Amino acid sequence: MSESTVTTPARPSAKPRKVPRIVILGGGSVGLYSARRLRRRLGNREAAIVVVDPRPYMTYAPFLPEAAAGSIDARHVVAPHRRALKGIDALQGKVSAIKHAERTVEITPEEGDPYWITYDHLIVGLGSVARTLPIPGLAEQAIGFKNVEEAIAVRNHVLGRIDRASSTWDADLRKRMLTFTFVGGGFAGVEAIAEVEDMARDAIKQYKSLDAEDLRFVLVEGSRRILPEVSEELGGYTLEQLRKRGIEVFLSTFLNSCVDGHVVLSDGTEFDSETIVWTAGVKANPVLQNSDLPLDRIGRVIALPTLQIADAEGNVVPDAYAAGDCAAVPDLTNPGQFCPPNAQHAIRQANHLADNLARVLRSAEPTDYSHKNIGAVASLGMYKGVAQFMGRIKVRGFLAWVMHRTYHVMAMPTWNRKISIMAGWTANLLWRREVVPLGSIHDPRAEFRAASVPPKPKPAPAEDHSPVPSTEATPSASA
């Protein structure tokens, strides 16, 4: 079929429906929790609910570091939409355009042509993506840390490099293999490097040819401190603990280049590293730029404290709501600030948004979202952590680690996931966690492709064109 004959399905015109259709863009924390809450508030005869996401599951991001370290099975940090969203329609596809004035959304499935769906009410919960910079070599060399696939990739990559290094006699190559670089000193970066370093030191005990001193972990942070979400005291304690474990931390330092794994930092430090993990911030989903919704200067949807979308003058955009990382929601407990992009706010905003939409559909007034941050918890590997509550209560070590696990496992949706995670933790206490690399999982057809390539034919022996001596002219040996 020629390119000129390919057509995109026509945008449908809105048709009267028996019940209003609520379309939720994004199946992450905002999408899943708001959909579940709406279904409890509104019966099937009051609203039809549709969730759109390119993945068939929600990823609980706070557990990604533990999934990367093998403390939690990667399957257990996701909540399948088909199971978690009972009585709710789920469409698997990427949102590619939003025309709110026409109440339509374009969806691009992984296979097949894009299509449009109509709605009566819209919830934008598209979340965020990694905020990258035009650093030479970054796109080619680095691994992100925003979803479960990337967490598994980091785990397999680190364990795979340890496995290869154990059979490598080239000292420089081994050093390059065993150097692991993490960029970004927020919660994601600190938890990721702490958990993965803990796993790597556990794994290296199984190799007689390697020592723990062979491992090199490097954390690069552009600001003057790590963990800005907690007090400077806890941030300083975390920095001290990381350095005690031999992790090199570069503060007020930036990644300038990582072409072919050669890392160059802004302070002039240079070294080779085959593993570069990027956790340096997030940005609102860029698909919002392809919409007619009002955005702020950094690309987030403008929202009121009621979680209704509004224009720059504060006028409500009818039938549109937003929450989570992609929304600029005013923080009423900190005037002039916006709610930070974390799971704690996303889940609470999702539930409040659903309540407000249910109120509006029943001709009641929406209420403002206000939540004072109760604190923060972070894991620094097995039996280690930091926690801060109510701005004053600071906890360190084993108790903080227990509090981290308790808080997040209770926030994990669906009881089967909670139980599975706790069962996995119990098993790890009784037996050592598995530290086997499964590198081929990211390209399962590689070995089959190699086996399918026919062997190259052997070159035919070269013909000898030299003159053959005549037997008549050559004297015999007996002559």
Coordinates of C-alpha atoms in Angstrom, one line a residue:
M1 CA 0.0 0.0 0.0
S2 CA 1.4 3.4 -1.0
E3 CA 1.9 6.1 1.7
S4 CA -0.7 8.3 0.1
T5 CA -3.5 5.7 0.6
V6 CA -2.9 5.4 4.4
T7 CA -5.6 7.3 6.2
T8 CA -6.2 8.1 9.9
P9 CA -9.6 7.2 11.2
A10 CA -11.8 10.2 11.2
R11 CA -12.4 12.0 14.5
P12 CA -15.8 11.0 15.8
S13 CA -18.4 13.6 16.6
A14 CA -19.8 13.6 20.1
K15 CA -23.0 11.7 20.5
P16 CA -25.5 11.8 23.3
R17 CA -25.0 9.1 25.9
K18 CA -27.2 7.6 28.5
V19 CA -24.5 8.2 31.1
P20 CA -21.6 10.6 31.1
R21 CA -18.2 9.1 30.0
I22 CA -15.2 9.9 32.2
V23 CA -11.9 9.4 30.4
I24 CA -8.8 9.2 32.5
L25 CA -5.5 9.7 30.8
G26 CA -2.7 7.7 32.4
G27 CA -2.9 4.5 34.4
G28 CA -0.4 5.4 37.1
S29 CA -1.1 6.5 40.6
V30 CA -3.5 9.2 39.7
G31 CA -5.3 7.2 37.0
L32 CA -5.7 4.0 39.0
Y33 CA -6.7 5.6 42.4
S34 CA -9.1 8.1 40.9
A35 CA -10.8 5.5 38.7
R36 CA -11.2 3.1 41.7
R37 CA -12.6 5.9 43.9
L38 CA -15.0 7.1 41.2
R39 CA -16.3 3.6 40.7
R40 CA -17.0 3.4 44.4
R41 CA -18.7 6.8 44.4
L42 CA -20.6 6.4 41.1
G43 CA -22.6 3.4 40.0
N44 CA -22.6 2.0 36.5
R45 CA -25.8 4.0 35.7
E46 CA -24.2 7.3 36.8
A47 CA -20.9 7.2 34.8
A48 CA -18.9 5.1 32.4
I49 CA -15.1 5.2 33.3
V50 CA -12.3 4.6 30.8
V51 CA -8.6 4.5 31.7
V52 CA -6.0 5.0 28.9
D53 CA -2.4 4.0 29.3
P54 CA 0.3 2.4 27.0
R55 CA 1.1 -0.1 29.7
P56 CA -1.4 -2.6 31.1
Y57 CA -0.4 -1.9 34.7
M58 CA 0.4 0.7 37.3
T59 CA 4.0 0.9 38.6
Y60 CA 4.5 1.7 42.2
A61 CA 7.6 3.9 41.8
P62 CA 8.8 4.0 45.4
F63 CA 9.5 0.2 45.2
L64 CA 11.6 0.4 42.0
P65 CA 15.0 0.6 44.0
E66 CA 14.1 -2.6 45.9
A67 CA 13.0 -4.3 42.6
A68 CA 16.4 -3.3 41.1
A69 CA 18.1 -4.8 44.1
G70 CA 16.1 -8.0 44.0
S71 CA 14.5 -7.4 47.4
I72 CA 11.1 -7.4 45.7
D73 CA 10.0 -9.5 42.7
A74 CA 9.5 -7.0 39.8
R75 CA 6.1 -8.5 39.1
H76 CA 4.9 -7.4 42.6
V77 CA 5.6 -3.7 42.2
V78 CA 3.0 -3.4 39.4
A79 CA -0.8 -3.5 39.7
P80 CA -2.4 -5.0 36.6
H81 CA -5.2 -2.8 35.4
R82 CA -7.5 -5.7 34.4
R83 CA -7.4 -6.9 38.0
A84 CA -7.3 -3.6 39.9
L85 CA -9.9 -1.8 37.8
K86 CA -13.0 -3.8 38.2
G87 CA -16.0 -2.4 36.4
I88 CA -13.8 0.1 34.5
D89 CA -12.8 0.0 30.8
A90 CA -9.0 0.0 30.1
L91 CA -7.6 1.0 26.7
Q92 CA -4.0 0.2 26.0
G93 CA -2.4 2.9 23.9
K94 CA -0.5 6.1 24.0
V95 CA -2.3 9.4 24.2
S96 CA -1.0 11.4 21.2
A97 CA -3.4 14.4 21.1
I98 CA -6.0 16.1 23.3
K99 CA -8.7 18.3 21.8
H100 CA -10.7 19.3 24.9
A101 CA -12.7 21.9 23.0
E102 CA -14.1 19.0 21.0
R103 CA -14.0 16.6 24.0
T104 CA -11.9 14.1 22.0
V105 CA -8.6 12.3 22.6
E106 CA -6.4 10.6 20.0
I107 CA -5.0 7.2 21.0
T108 CA -2.1 5.5 19.2
P109 CA -2.0 1.8 19.9
E110 CA 1.3 -0.2 19.7
E111 CA 0.0 -1.8 16.5
G112 CA -2.7 -0.4 14.2
D113 CA -3.8 3.1 13.2
P114 CA -4.5 5.9 15.7
Y115 CA -8.1 6.5 16.6
W116 CA -10.2 9.1 18.5
I117 CA -12.5 8.6 21.5
T118 CA -15.0 11.1 22.9
Y119 CA -15.7 12.0 26.5
D120 CA -17.8 14.2 28.7
H121 CA -15.3 14.7 31.5
L122 CA -11.5 14.5 31.4
I123 CA -9.0 13.6 34.1
V124 CA -5.3 14.2 33.1
G125 CA -3.0 12.0 35.1
L126 CA -0.3 11.4 32.5
G127 CA 2.5 11.7 35.1
S128 CA 6.1 12.6 34.2
V129 CA 9.0 11.4 32.1
A130 CA 12.8 11.6 32.7
R131 CA 14.1 15.1 32.3
T132 CA 17.2 14.6 30.2
L133 CA 19.8 17.1 29.0
P134 CA 21.8 17.3 25.7
I135 CA 24.9 15.7 27.2
P136 CA 27.1 14.0 24.7
G137 CA 26.7 10.2 25.0
L138 CA 23.8 10.3 27.5
A139 CA 21.1 9.0 25.2
E140 CA 23.4 6.2 23.9
Q141 CA 24.9 5.1 27.2
A142 CA 22.5 5.8 30.1
I143 CA 19.7 3.8 31.6
G144 CA 16.7 5.6 33.1
F145 CA 14.9 4.7 36.3
K146 CA 11.3 5.6 35.8
N147 CA 9.6 2.3 35.2
V148 CA 9.9 -1.4 36.2
E149 CA 11.5 -2.4 32.9
E150 CA 14.4 0.1 33.5
A151 CA 14.8 -1.2 37.1
I152 CA 15.1 -4.8 35.9
A153 CA 17.5 -3.6 33.2
V154 CA 19.7 -1.9 35.8
R155 CA 19.7 -5.0 38.0
N156 CA 20.7 -7.3 35.1
H157 CA 23.2 -4.9 33.8
V158 CA 25.0 -4.6 37.1
L159 CA 25.0 -8.3 37.9
G160 CA 26.0 -9.0 34.3
R161 CA 29.1 -6.7 34.5
I162 CA 30.1 -8.5 37.8
D163 CA 29.8 -11.8 36.1
R164 CA 31.8 -10.8 33.1
A165 CA 34.5 -9.1 35.2
S166 CA 35.1 -12.3 37.1
S167 CA 36.4 -13.9 33.9
T168 CA 38.3 -10.9 32.6
W169 CA 42.0 -10.6 33.1
D170 CA 42.4 -7.1 31.6
A171 CA 42.8 -4.9 34.6
D172 CA 41.6 -1.7 32.9
L173 CA 38.6 -3.5 31.3
R174 CA 37.7 -5.0 34.7
K175 CA 37.8 -1.6 36.4
R176 CA 35.6 -0.1 33.7
M177 CA 33.1 -3.0 34.1
L178 CA 33.0 -2.6 37.9
T179 CA 32.4 1.2 37.9
F180 CA 28.8 2.1 38.3
T181 CA 27.7 5.7 38.0
F182 CA 24.4 7.2 39.2
V183 CA 23.5 10.8 38.2
G184 CA 21.0 12.5 40.5
G185 CA 21.0 12.8 44.3
G186 CA 17.3 13.0 45.0
F187 CA 15.2 10.2 46.5
A188 CA 15.3 8.1 43.3
G189 CA 19.1 8.4 42.9
V190 CA 20.1 7.9 46.5
E191 CA 17.8 4.9 47.1
A192 CA 18.8 3.3 43.7
I193 CA 22.5 3.5 44.3
A194 CA 22.2 2.4 48.0
E195 CA 20.1 -0.6 47.1
V196 CA 22.1 -1.6 44.1
E197 CA 25.4 -1.2 45.9
D198 CA 24.1 -3.4 48.7
M199 CA 23.0 -6.0 46.2
A200 CA 26.4 -5.9 44.4
R201 CA 28.4 -6.4 47.6
D202 CA 26.2 -9.4 48.4
A203 CA 26.7 -10.8 44.9
I204 CA 30.4 -10.4 44.7
K205 CA 30.9 -12.7 47.7
Q206 CA 30.2 -15.6 45.3
Y207 CA 33.2 -14.8 43.1
K208 CA 36.6 -15.9 44.3
S209 CA 38.4 -13.8 41.6
L210 CA 36.7 -10.6 42.8
D211 CA 36.9 -8.5 46.0
A212 CA 34.4 -6.0 47.4
E213 CA 37.2 -3.3 46.9
D214 CA 37.0 -3.9 43.2
L215 CA 33.5 -2.3 43.1
R216 CA 33.3 1.4 42.5
F217 CA 30.1 3.3 42.9
V218 CA 29.8 7.0 42.0
L219 CA 27.0 9.4 42.7
V220 CA 26.9 12.7 40.9
E221 CA 24.7 15.6 42.2
G222 CA 24.4 19.1 40.8
S223 CA 23.4 20.8 44.0
R224 CA 25.3 21.2 47.2
R225 CA 23.4 18.4 49.1
I226 CA 21.6 15.1 48.6
L227 CA 18.0 14.2 49.6
P228 CA 16.6 17.8 49.5
E229 CA 13.2 16.3 50.6
V230 CA 14.5 15.8 54.1
S231 CA 16.3 18.1 56.6
E232 CA 20.0 19.0 56.1
E233 CA 20.8 16.9 59.2
L234 CA 19.3 13.7 57.7
G235 CA 20.8 14.6 54.3
G236 CA 24.2 14.9 55.9
Y237 CA 23.7 11.7 57.8
T238 CA 22.8 9.9 54.5
L239 CA 25.9 11.4 52.8
E240 CA 28.1 10.2 55.7
Q241 CA 26.7 6.7 55.5
L242 CA 27.1 6.4 51.7
R243 CA 30.8 7.5 52.0
K244 CA 31.4 5.1 54.8
R245 CA 30.3 2.3 52.4
G246 CA 32.9 3.5 49.9
I247 CA 30.4 5.3 47.6
E248 CA 32.0 8.3 46.0
V249 CA 29.7 11.3 46.1
F250 CA 30.4 14.4 43.9
L251 CA 28.3 17.4 45.1
S252 CA 27.9 20.7 43.1
T253 CA 29.1 18.7 40.1
F254 CA 27.5 18.0 36.7
L255 CA 27.9 15.3 34.1
N256 CA 29.6 16.9 31.1
S257 CA 30.0 13.9 28.8
C258 CA 29.8 10.1 28.8
V259 CA 30.6 9.2 25.2
D260 CA 31.5 5.5 24.8
G261 CA 31.3 5.2 28.6
H262 CA 34.1 7.7 29.3
V263 CA 32.6 9.9 32.0
V264 CA 33.7 13.5 32.3
L265 CA 32.5 15.6 35.2
S266 CA 32.4 19.4 35.5
D267 CA 35.1 19.4 38.2
G268 CA 37.5 17.8 35.7
T269 CA 37.2 14.2 37.0
E270 CA 37.4 11.6 34.3
F271 CA 36.9 7.8 34.5
D272 CA 35.5 4.9 32.4
S273 CA 32.1 3.3 33.4
E274 CA 30.0 0.8 31.6
T275 CA 27.0 1.6 33.8
I276 CA 25.4 5.0 33.9
V277 CA 22.0 5.4 35.5
W278 CA 20.1 8.7 35.1
T279 CA 17.8 9.8 37.9
A280 CA 18.3 13.6 37.6
G281 CA 14.8 14.9 37.7
V282 CA 11.5 14.6 35.8
K283 CA 9.3 16.7 33.6
A284 CA 5.6 16.7 32.7
N285 CA 4.6 14.3 30.0
P286 CA 5.5 16.1 26.7
V287 CA 2.2 15.0 25.0
L288 CA 0.6 17.9 26.9
Q289 CA 2.2 20.2 24.4
N290 CA 0.0 18.6 21.8
S291 CA -3.2 19.7 23.5
D292 CA -5.4 22.8 23.9
L293 CA -5.1 22.6 27.7
P294 CA -3.5 25.6 29.5
L295 CA 0.1 24.9 30.6
D296 CA 2.5 26.7 32.8
R297 CA 6.0 27.7 31.7
I298 CA 7.5 24.2 32.4
G299 CA 4.8 22.3 30.6
R300 CA 2.5 21.3 33.5
V301 CA -1.3 21.6 33.3
I302 CA -2.5 24.6 35.3
A303 CA -4.8 23.5 38.1
L304 CA -6.8 25.1 40.9
P305 CA -6.8 23.7 44.5
T306 CA -10.0 22.0 43.6
L307 CA -7.9 20.0 41.0
Q308 CA -10.0 21.6 38.2
I309 CA -8.0 22.7 35.2
A310 CA -7.9 26.5 34.8
D311 CA -6.4 29.1 32.5
A312 CA -3.7 31.6 33.4
E313 CA -6.4 34.0 34.8
G314 CA -7.8 31.3 37.1
N315 CA -11.0 30.7 35.0
V316 CA -12.2 27.1 35.3
V317 CA -11.9 25.0 32.1
P318 CA -15.2 23.1 32.1
D319 CA -15.2 19.3 32.6
A320 CA -11.4 19.0 33.0
Y321 CA -9.4 17.9 36.0
A322 CA -5.7 17.2 36.6
A323 CA -3.5 15.8 39.4
G324 CA 0.0 14.3 40.0
D325 CA 3.3 15.0 38.4
C326 CA 1.9 16.6 35.2
A327 CA -0.2 19.1 37.1
A328 CA 0.7 22.4 38.8
V329 CA -1.4 22.1 41.9
P330 CA -1.1 24.9 44.5
D331 CA 0.1 23.7 47.9
L332 CA -2.2 25.4 50.3
T333 CA 0.0 24.5 53.3
N334 CA 2.9 26.4 51.7
P335 CA 1.5 29.5 50.0
G336 CA 3.2 30.4 46.7
Q337 CA 4.5 26.8 46.3
F338 CA 3.2 23.8 44.3
C339 CA 2.7 20.3 45.5
P340 CA 5.9 18.3 45.0
P341 CA 5.8 15.4 42.4
N342 CA 5.7 12.4 44.7
A343 CA 3.5 9.4 45.3
Q344 CA 2.2 10.7 48.6
H345 CA 0.6 13.7 46.9
A346 CA -0.4 11.8 43.7
I347 CA -2.5 9.2 45.6
R348 CA -4.2 11.7 47.8
Q349 CA -4.9 14.1 45.0
A350 CA -6.4 11.2 42.9
N351 CA -8.8 10.4 45.7
H352 CA -9.8 14.0 46.3
L353 CA -10.2 14.6 42.5
A354 CA -12.6 11.7 42.3
D355 CA -14.6 13.0 45.2
N356 CA -14.8 16.4 43.6
L357 CA -15.9 15.1 40.2
A358 CA -18.6 13.0 41.9
R359 CA -19.8 16.1 43.8
V360 CA -20.0 18.1 40.5
L361 CA -21.9 15.3 38.8
R362 CA -24.4 15.5 41.7
S363 CA -24.6 19.3 41.5
A364 CA -22.5 20.0 44.6
E365 CA -19.5 22.3 45.0
P366 CA -16.0 20.9 44.8
T367 CA -13.6 21.4 47.8
D368 CA -9.9 22.4 47.9
Y369 CA -7.2 19.9 48.2
S370 CA -4.9 20.5 51.1
H371 CA -2.4 18.1 52.6
K372 CA 0.4 18.8 54.9
N373 CA 3.4 16.6 54.1
I374 CA 3.6 14.1 57.0
G375 CA 7.2 13.2 56.2
A376 CA 9.5 11.2 54.1
V377 CA 11.1 7.8 54.3
A378 CA 14.0 6.4 52.3
S379 CA 15.7 3.0 52.1
L380 CA 19.5 2.8 52.0
G381 CA 19.7 -0.9 51.5
M382 CA 18.9 -3.9 53.7
Y383 CA 18.3 -2.8 57.3
K384 CA 19.3 0.8 56.6
G385 CA 17.2 3.9 56.1
V386 CA 16.3 7.4 57.1
A387 CA 12.9 8.9 57.9
Q388 CA 11.5 12.3 59.0
F389 CA 8.0 13.0 60.3
M390 CA 6.1 16.2 61.0
G391 CA 9.3 18.1 60.3
R392 CA 10.7 17.3 63.7
I393 CA 10.9 13.5 64.3
K394 CA 14.0 12.1 62.7
V395 CA 14.7 8.4 62.6
R396 CA 17.8 6.6 61.3
G397 CA 19.0 3.0 60.7
F398 CA 16.9 -0.2 61.1
L399 CA 13.8 1.5 62.5
A400 CA 13.6 3.9 59.6
W401 CA 14.0 1.0 57.2
V402 CA 11.1 -0.8 58.8
M403 CA 9.0 2.4 58.7
H404 CA 9.8 2.8 55.0
R405 CA 8.7 -0.8 54.1
T406 CA 5.6 -0.6 56.3
Y407 CA 4.4 2.7 54.8
H408 CA 4.9 1.8 51.2
V409 CA 3.5 -1.8 51.4
M410 CA 0.3 -0.4 52.9
A411 CA 0.1 2.2 50.1
M412 CA 0.5 -0.5 47.4
P413 CA -2.9 -1.2 45.7
T414 CA -4.6 -4.6 45.9
W415 CA -4.1 -7.0 48.8
N416 CA -2.7 -9.7 46.6
R417 CA 0.3 -7.4 45.9
K418 CA 0.7 -6.4 49.5
I419 CA 0.8 -10.1 50.6
S420 CA 3.1 -11.1 47.7
I421 CA 5.6 -8.3 48.7
M422 CA 5.6 -9.3 52.4
A423 CA 6.0 -13.0 51.5
G424 CA 9.0 -12.1 49.3
W425 CA 10.6 -10.1 52.2
T426 CA 10.1 -13.0 54.5
A427 CA 11.7 -15.4 52.1
N428 CA 14.7 -13.0 51.8
L429 CA 15.1 -13.1 55.5
L430 CA 15.3 -16.9 55.5
W431 CA 17.3 -17.3 52.4
R432 CA 19.7 -15.1 50.5
R433 CA 18.2 -13.1 47.7
E434 CA 18.9 -14.3 44.1
V435 CA 21.7 -12.4 42.4
V436 CA 21.7 -14.2 39.0
P437 CA 21.9 -11.9 36.0
L438 CA 19.4 -12.6 33.2
G439 CA 21.0 -10.4 30.6
S440 CA 19.3 -12.0 27.6
I441 CA 15.9 -11.1 28.9
H442 CA 16.1 -7.7 27.2
D443 CA 16.7 -9.3 23.8
P444 CA 15.3 -12.9 24.0
R445 CA 15.7 -13.5 20.3
A446 CA 19.4 -12.7 20.1
E447 CA 20.5 -16.3 20.5
F448 CA 17.9 -17.6 18.1
R449 CA 18.9 -15.0 15.5
A450 CA 22.5 -16.1 15.8
A451 CA 21.6 -19.7 15.4
S452 CA 19.4 -19.0 12.4
V453 CA 22.2 -17.3 10.4
P454 CA 23.5 -19.9 7.9
P455 CA 27.3 -20.6 8.2
K456 CA 29.4 -18.8 5.7
P457 CA 30.6 -21.1 2.9
K458 CA 34.2 -22.0 3.1
P459 CA 36.3 -20.4 0.3
A460 CA 37.3 -22.8 -2.4
P461 CA 41.0 -23.7 -2.5
A462 CA 42.9 -21.6 -5.0
E463 CA 43.7 -23.3 -8.3
D464 CA 47.4 -23.9 -9.0
H465 CA 48.1 -22.4 -12.4
S466 CA 51.9 -23.1 -12.4
P467 CA 53.1 -25.1 -15.5
V468 CA 53.2 -28.9 -15.1
P469 CA 56.7 -30.3 -16.0
S470 CA 56.7 -32.8 -18.8
T471 CA 57.7 -36.4 -17.9
E472 CA 59.5 -36.8 -21.2
A473 CA 61.7 -33.9 -20.6
T474 CA 62.4 -34.7 -17.0
P475 CA 65.0 -37.3 -16.2
S476 CA 63.7 -40.1 -14.0
A477 CA 65.0 -40.7 -10.6
S478 CA 66.6 -43.9 -11.8
A479 CA 68.4 -42.4 -14.8

